[in-house]
Coordinates of C-alpha atoms in Angstrom, one line a residue:
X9 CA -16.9 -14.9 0.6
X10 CA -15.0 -18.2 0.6
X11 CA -12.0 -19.3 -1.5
X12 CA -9.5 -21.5 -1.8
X13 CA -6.8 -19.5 -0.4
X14 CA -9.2 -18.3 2.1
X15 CA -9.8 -21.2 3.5
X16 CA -6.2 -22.0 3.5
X17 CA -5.2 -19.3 5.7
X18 CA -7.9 -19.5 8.0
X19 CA -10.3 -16.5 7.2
X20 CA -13.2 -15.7 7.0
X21 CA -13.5 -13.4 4.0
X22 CA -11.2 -13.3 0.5
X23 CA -10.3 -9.7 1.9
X24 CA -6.7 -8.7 2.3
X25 CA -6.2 -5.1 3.6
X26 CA -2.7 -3.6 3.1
X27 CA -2.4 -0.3 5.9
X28 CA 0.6 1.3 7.4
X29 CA -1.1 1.6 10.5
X30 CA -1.1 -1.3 13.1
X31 CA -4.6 -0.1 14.6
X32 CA -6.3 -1.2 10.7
X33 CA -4.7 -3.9 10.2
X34 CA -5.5 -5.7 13.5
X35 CA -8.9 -4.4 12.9
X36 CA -9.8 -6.1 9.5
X37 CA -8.3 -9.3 10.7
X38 CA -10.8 -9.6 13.7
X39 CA -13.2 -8.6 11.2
X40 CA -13.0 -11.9 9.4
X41 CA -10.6 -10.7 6.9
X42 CA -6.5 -10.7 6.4
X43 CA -5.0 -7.7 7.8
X44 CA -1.1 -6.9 6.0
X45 CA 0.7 -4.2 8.0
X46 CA 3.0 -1.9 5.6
X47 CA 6.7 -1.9 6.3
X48 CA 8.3 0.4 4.7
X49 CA 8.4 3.3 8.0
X50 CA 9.6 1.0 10.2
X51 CA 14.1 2.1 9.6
X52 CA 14.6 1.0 13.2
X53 CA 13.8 -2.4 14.4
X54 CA 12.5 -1.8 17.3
X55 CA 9.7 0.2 16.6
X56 CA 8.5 -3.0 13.8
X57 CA 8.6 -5.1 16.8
X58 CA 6.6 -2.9 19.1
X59 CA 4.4 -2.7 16.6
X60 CA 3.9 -6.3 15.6
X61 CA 3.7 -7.1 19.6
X62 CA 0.9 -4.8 19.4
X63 CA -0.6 -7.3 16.7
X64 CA 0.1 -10.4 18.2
X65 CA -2.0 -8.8 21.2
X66 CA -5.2 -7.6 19.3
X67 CA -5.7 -9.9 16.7
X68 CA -7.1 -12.5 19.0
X69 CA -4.7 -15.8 17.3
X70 CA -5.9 -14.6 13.9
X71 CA -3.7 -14.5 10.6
X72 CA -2.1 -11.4 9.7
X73 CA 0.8 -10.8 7.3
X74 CA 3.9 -8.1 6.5
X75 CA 4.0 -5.9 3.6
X76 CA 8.1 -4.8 2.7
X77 CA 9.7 -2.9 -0.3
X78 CA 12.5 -5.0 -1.3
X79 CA 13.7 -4.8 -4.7
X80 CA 15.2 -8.1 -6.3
X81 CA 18.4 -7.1 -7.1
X82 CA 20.8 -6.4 -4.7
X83 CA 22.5 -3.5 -4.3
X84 CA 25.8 -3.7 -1.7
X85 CA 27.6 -1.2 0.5
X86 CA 25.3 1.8 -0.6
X87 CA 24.5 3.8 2.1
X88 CA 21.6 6.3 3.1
X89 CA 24.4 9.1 2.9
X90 CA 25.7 7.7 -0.2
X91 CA 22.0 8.7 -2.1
X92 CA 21.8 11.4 -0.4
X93 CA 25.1 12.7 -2.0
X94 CA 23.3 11.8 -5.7
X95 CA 20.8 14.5 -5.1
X96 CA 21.4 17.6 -7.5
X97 CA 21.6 20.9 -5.7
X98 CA 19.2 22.4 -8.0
X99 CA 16.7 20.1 -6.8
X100 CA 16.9 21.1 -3.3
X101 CA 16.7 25.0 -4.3
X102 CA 13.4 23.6 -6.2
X103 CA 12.0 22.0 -3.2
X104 CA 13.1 25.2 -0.8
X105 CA 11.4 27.2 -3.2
X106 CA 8.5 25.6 -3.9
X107 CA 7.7 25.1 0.2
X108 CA 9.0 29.4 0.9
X109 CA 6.7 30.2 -1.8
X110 CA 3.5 28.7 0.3
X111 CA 5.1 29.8 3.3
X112 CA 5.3 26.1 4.9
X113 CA 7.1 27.1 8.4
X114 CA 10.2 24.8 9.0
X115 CA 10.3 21.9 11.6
X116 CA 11.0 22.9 14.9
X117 CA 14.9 22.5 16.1
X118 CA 15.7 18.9 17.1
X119 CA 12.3 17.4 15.8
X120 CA 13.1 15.1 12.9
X121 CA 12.1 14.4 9.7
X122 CA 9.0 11.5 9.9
X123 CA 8.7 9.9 6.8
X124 CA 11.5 8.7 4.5
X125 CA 11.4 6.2 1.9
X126 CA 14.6 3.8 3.0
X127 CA 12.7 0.7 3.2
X128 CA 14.1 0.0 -0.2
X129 CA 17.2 -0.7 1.1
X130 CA 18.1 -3.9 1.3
X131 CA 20.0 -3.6 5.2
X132 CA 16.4 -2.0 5.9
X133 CA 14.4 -4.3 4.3
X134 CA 16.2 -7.3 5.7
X135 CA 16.4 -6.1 9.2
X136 CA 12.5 -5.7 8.9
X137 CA 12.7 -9.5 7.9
X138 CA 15.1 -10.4 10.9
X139 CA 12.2 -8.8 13.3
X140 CA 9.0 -10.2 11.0
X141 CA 10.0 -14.1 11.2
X142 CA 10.2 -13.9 14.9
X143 CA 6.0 -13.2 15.0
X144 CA 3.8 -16.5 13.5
X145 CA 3.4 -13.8 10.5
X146 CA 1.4 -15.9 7.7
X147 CA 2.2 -14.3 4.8
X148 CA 5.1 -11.7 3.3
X149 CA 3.9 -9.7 0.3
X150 CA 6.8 -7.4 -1.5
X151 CA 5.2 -3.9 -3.8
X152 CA 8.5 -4.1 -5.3
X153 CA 8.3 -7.1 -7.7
X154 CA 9.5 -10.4 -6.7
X155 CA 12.1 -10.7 -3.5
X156 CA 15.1 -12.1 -4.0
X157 CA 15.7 -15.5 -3.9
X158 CA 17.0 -16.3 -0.2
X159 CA 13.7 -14.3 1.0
X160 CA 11.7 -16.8 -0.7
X161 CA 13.6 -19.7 0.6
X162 CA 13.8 -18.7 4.0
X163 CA 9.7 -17.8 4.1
X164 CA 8.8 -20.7 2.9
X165 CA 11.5 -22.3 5.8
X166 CA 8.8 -20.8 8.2
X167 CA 5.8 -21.7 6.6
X168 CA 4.9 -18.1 5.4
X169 CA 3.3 -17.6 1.9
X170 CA 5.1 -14.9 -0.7
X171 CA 3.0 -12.6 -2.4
X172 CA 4.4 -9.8 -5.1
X173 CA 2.7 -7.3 -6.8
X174 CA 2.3 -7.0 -10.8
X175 CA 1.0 -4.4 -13.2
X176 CA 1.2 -6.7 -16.1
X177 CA 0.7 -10.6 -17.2
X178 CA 4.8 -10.2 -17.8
X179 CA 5.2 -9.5 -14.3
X180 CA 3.4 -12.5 -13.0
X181 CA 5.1 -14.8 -15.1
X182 CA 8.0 -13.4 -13.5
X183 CA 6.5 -13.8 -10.0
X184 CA 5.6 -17.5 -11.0
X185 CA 9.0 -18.4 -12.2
X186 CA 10.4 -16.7 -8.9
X187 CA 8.5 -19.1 -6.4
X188 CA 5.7 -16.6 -5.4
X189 CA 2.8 -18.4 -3.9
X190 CA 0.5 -15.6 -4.9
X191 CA -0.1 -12.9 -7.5
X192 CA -1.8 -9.2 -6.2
X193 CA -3.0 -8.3 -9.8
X194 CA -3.1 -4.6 -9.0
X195 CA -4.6 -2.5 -11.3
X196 CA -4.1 1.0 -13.0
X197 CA -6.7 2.7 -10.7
X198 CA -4.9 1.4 -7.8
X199 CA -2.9 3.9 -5.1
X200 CA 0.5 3.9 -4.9
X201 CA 2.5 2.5 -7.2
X202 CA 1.1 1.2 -10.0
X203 CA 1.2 -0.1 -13.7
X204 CA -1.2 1.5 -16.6
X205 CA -3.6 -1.7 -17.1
X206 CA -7.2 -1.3 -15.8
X207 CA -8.0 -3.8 -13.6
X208 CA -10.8 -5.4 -15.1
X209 CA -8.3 -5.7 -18.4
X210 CA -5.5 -7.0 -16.0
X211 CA -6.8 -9.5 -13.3
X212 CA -8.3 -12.0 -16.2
X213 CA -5.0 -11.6 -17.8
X214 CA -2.9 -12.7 -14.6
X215 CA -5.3 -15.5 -13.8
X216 CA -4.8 -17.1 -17.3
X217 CA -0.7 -16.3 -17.2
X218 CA 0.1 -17.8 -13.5
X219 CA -3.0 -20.4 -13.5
X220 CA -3.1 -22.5 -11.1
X221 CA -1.6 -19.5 -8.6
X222 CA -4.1 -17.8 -6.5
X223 CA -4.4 -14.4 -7.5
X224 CA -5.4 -11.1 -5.7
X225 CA -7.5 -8.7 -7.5
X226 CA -6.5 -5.0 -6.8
X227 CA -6.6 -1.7 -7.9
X228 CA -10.8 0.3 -8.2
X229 CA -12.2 -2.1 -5.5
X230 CA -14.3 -0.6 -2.6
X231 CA -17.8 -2.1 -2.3
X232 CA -19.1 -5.8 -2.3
X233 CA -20.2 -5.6 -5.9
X234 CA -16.7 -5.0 -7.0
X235 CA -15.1 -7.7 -5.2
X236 CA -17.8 -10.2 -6.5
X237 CA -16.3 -8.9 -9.9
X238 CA -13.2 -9.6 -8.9
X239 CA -13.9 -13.2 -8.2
X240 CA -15.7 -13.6 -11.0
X241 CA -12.9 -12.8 -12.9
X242 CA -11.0 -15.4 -11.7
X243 CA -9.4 -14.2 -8.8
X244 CA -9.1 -16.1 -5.3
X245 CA -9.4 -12.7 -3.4
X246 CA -9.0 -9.0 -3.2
X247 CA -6.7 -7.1 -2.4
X248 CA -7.5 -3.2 -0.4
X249 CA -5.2 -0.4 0.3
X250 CA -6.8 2.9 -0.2
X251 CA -10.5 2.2 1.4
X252 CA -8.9 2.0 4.9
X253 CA -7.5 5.6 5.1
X254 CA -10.9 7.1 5.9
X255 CA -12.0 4.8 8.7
X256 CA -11.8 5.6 12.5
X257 CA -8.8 3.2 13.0
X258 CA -6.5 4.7 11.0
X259 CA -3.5 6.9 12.0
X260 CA -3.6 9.8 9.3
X261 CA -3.1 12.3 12.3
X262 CA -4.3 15.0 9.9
X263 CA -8.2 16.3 10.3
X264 CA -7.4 18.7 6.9
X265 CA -6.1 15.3 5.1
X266 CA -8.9 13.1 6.1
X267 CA -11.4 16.2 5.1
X268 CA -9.2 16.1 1.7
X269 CA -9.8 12.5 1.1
X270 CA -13.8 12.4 1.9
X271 CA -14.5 15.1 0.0
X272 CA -12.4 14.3 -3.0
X273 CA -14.0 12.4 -6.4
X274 CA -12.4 9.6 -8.3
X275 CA -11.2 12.0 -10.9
X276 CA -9.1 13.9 -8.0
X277 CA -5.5 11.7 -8.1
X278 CA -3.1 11.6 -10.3
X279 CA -0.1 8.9 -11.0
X280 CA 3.1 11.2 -10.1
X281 CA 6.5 10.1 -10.0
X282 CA 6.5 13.9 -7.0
X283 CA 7.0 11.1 -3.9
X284 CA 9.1 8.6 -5.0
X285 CA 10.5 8.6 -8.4
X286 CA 8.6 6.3 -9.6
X287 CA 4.8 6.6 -10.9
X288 CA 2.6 6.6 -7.5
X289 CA -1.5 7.5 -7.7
X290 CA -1.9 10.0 -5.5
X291 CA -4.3 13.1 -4.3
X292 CA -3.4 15.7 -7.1
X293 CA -2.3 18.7 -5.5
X294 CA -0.4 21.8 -6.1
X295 CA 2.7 19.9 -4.8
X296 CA 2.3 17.4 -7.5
X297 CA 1.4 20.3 -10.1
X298 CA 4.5 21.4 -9.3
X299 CA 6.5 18.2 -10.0
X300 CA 4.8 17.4 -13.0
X301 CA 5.2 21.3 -14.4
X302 CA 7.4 21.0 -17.4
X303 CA 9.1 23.9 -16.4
X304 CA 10.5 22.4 -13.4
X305 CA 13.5 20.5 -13.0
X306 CA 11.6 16.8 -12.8
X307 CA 11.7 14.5 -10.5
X308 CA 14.4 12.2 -9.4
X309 CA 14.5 8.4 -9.9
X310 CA 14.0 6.7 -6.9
X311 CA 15.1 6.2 -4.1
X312 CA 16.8 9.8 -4.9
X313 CA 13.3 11.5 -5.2
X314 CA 12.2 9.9 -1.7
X315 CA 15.3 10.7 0.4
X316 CA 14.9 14.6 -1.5
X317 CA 11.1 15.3 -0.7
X318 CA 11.4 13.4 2.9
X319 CA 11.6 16.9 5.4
X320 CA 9.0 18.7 2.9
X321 CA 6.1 15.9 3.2
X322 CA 7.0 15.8 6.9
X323 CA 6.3 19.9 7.2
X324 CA 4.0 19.6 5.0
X325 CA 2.0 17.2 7.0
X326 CA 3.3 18.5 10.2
X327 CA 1.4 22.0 9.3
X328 CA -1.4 20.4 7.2
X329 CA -0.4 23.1 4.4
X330 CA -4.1 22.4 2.8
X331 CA -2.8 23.4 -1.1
X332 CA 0.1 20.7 -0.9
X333 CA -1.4 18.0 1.3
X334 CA -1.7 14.9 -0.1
X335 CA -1.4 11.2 0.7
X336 CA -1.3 8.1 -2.0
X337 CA -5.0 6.9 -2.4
X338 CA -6.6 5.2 -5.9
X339 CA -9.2 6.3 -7.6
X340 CA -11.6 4.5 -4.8
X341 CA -11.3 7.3 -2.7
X342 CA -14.7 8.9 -5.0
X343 CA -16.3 6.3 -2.9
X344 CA -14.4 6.9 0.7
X345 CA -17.2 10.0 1.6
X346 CA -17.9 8.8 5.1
X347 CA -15.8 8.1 8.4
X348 CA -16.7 4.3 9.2
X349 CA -15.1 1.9 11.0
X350 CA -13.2 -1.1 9.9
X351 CA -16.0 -3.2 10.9
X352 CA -18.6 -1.2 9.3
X353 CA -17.1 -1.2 6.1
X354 CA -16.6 -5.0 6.5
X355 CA -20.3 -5.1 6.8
X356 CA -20.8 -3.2 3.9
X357 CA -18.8 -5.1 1.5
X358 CA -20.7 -8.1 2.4
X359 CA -23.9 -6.8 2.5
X360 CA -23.0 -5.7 -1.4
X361 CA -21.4 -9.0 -2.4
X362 CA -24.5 -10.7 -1.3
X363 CA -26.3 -8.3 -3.3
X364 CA -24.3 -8.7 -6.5
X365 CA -24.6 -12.9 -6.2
X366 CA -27.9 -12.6 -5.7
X367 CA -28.4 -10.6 -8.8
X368 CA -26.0 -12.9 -11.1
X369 CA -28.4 -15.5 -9.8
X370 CA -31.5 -14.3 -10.7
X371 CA -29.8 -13.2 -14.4
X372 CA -28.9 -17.0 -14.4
X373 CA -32.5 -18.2 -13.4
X374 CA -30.6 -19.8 -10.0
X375 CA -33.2 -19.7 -7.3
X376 CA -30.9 -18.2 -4.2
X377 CA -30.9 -19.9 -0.7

């Protein structure tokens, strides 16, 4: 499962796997893959680089690379308390009611809020930088569109590739123009955020628009077959998030989610603006019924929506409230039905990409090795 860009960074397989948790992301790089560690939880610098020292000390001299959310444009002296001014009363009243009325307990006093979207930020986001370029990181990928310029500039001053995100052929021509050395073509089944083009409609269209860029196919992908689809598509690689949340590495610290997600089928998520403010496919649940209800008040743009809905996903999570418990996963997640680990799935993705060449092969009257 060799490419180009695969060989360029020194891996084994055209396998990136985007995670927030340190444990998966070591994991598929000793696998023979390119494990990306997510960002965006890391507000305090210290914990990133405890974190990444965990990953320089388990991924045995193997690449790995950073995953932030930084948006382009730059906004100054905003601060956290600043947003958190923006948010309407009768939004809070809407999420007090909506958590009193499926009698989610609150947190205990003095244990804080977990999980806050402030990654956006750009003192955030650039502090995370500050901490990343210390570690022989190999590659900096932004969900956010392309980073601005002096991020590109001083990654490629340490030798580190830039890779962006994009829903749409407009995007990537974007991303080319802005100096990105690669493309993550991520598709409409994709979790997380995400654009409304199929990916087999959308990684063809990013190859032609960027050519010759390397591109990442994304979005739908969970067995070998699919990935040799991807590459016969054009692209150099793919590009996993969602496939990693139901193996025995990951961090979800919630045995009612990681029931949710192996029982669910690929018709159970939805693309909800209810976590962020902006559209994210996630487990549909009655928390992002409620969102989504037209009879609600809506949902914020973001940050606003992320900062508002911070303390309810942590007590949410904290109490594994089964009705409102949900996580951002694509459409894959029909496939995630069993608990394996990173390895195992890596040997099932190339068992089934030796299947599907083989197959092609015999279509094409190739005689196989």
């Amino acid at each position: 499962m060799k490419t180009e860009l695969s060989q360029e960074l020194g891996i084994e397989h055209a396998i990136f796997g985007f995670t927030p948790f340190p444990a998966v992301a070591a994991a598929i790089t000793r696998a023979g893959g390119f494990g990306v560690l997510g960002a965006v939880r890391y507000t305090a610098p210290d914990d990133l680089a405890r974190d990444l020292d965990w990953m320089q000390a388990h991924t045995e001299g193997l690449p790995y690379g950073l995953d932030v959310v930084m948006p382009a444009k730059k906004v100054e002296g905003v601060s956290e308390a600043d947003v958190e001014a923006m948010i309407p009363e009768g939004h809070r009243e809407f999420v007090r009611s909506t958590l009193a009325k499926h009698g989610v307990p609150e947190l205990a006093e003095g244990e804080a809020s977990g999980w806050r979207i402030t990654g956006w930020m750009e003192q955030v986001a650039r502090g995370q930088l500050d901490v990343a370029f210390d570690y022989p990181i190999k590659l900096l990928a932004n969900a956010l569109g392309s980073p601005p310029a002096d991020v590109v500039a001083r990654a490629h001053d340490h030798d580190v590739l830039v890779a962006a995100l994009a829903g749409s052929a407009r995007h990537a021509r974007h991303h080319a123009d802005a100096g990105i050395d690669i493309v993550v073509a991520q598709g409409y089944e994709a979790g997380g955020h995400t654009g409304e083009i199929a990916s087999m409609v959308l990684t063809p269209e990013v190859v032609d628009a960027v050519s010759p860029l390397p591109v990442l196919a994304a979005g739908g992908i969970g067995s070998g077959e699919q990935i040799a689809a991807g590459l016969a598509l054009g692209a150099q690689g793919v590009w996993l998030g969602s496939l990693w949340l139901t193996t025995t590495e990951a961090e979800l610290h919630s045995r009612a989610l990681t029931a949710k997600l192996l029982a669910a089928g690929s018709g159970d998520t939805v693309r909800s603006r209810a976590l962020t403010g902006k559209p994210a496919r996630q487990l549909r649940t009655e928390w992002t019924d409620a969102w989504d209800d037209p009879d609600g008040p809506g949902t914020l743009p973001m940050p606003l929506q992320g900062l508002l809905v911070a303390e309810a996903v942590s007590r949410i999570q904290r109490y594994e409230v089964e009705p409102l418990l949900g996580t951002p996963v694509g459409q894959i997640v029909g496939r995630m039905n069993t608990e394996r680990s990173v390895q195992q799935v890596f040997d099932d993705l190339t068992r089934g990409f030796e299947k599907a060449v083989d197959r092609i092969n015999r279509i094409a009257g190739r005689s196989t090795p």
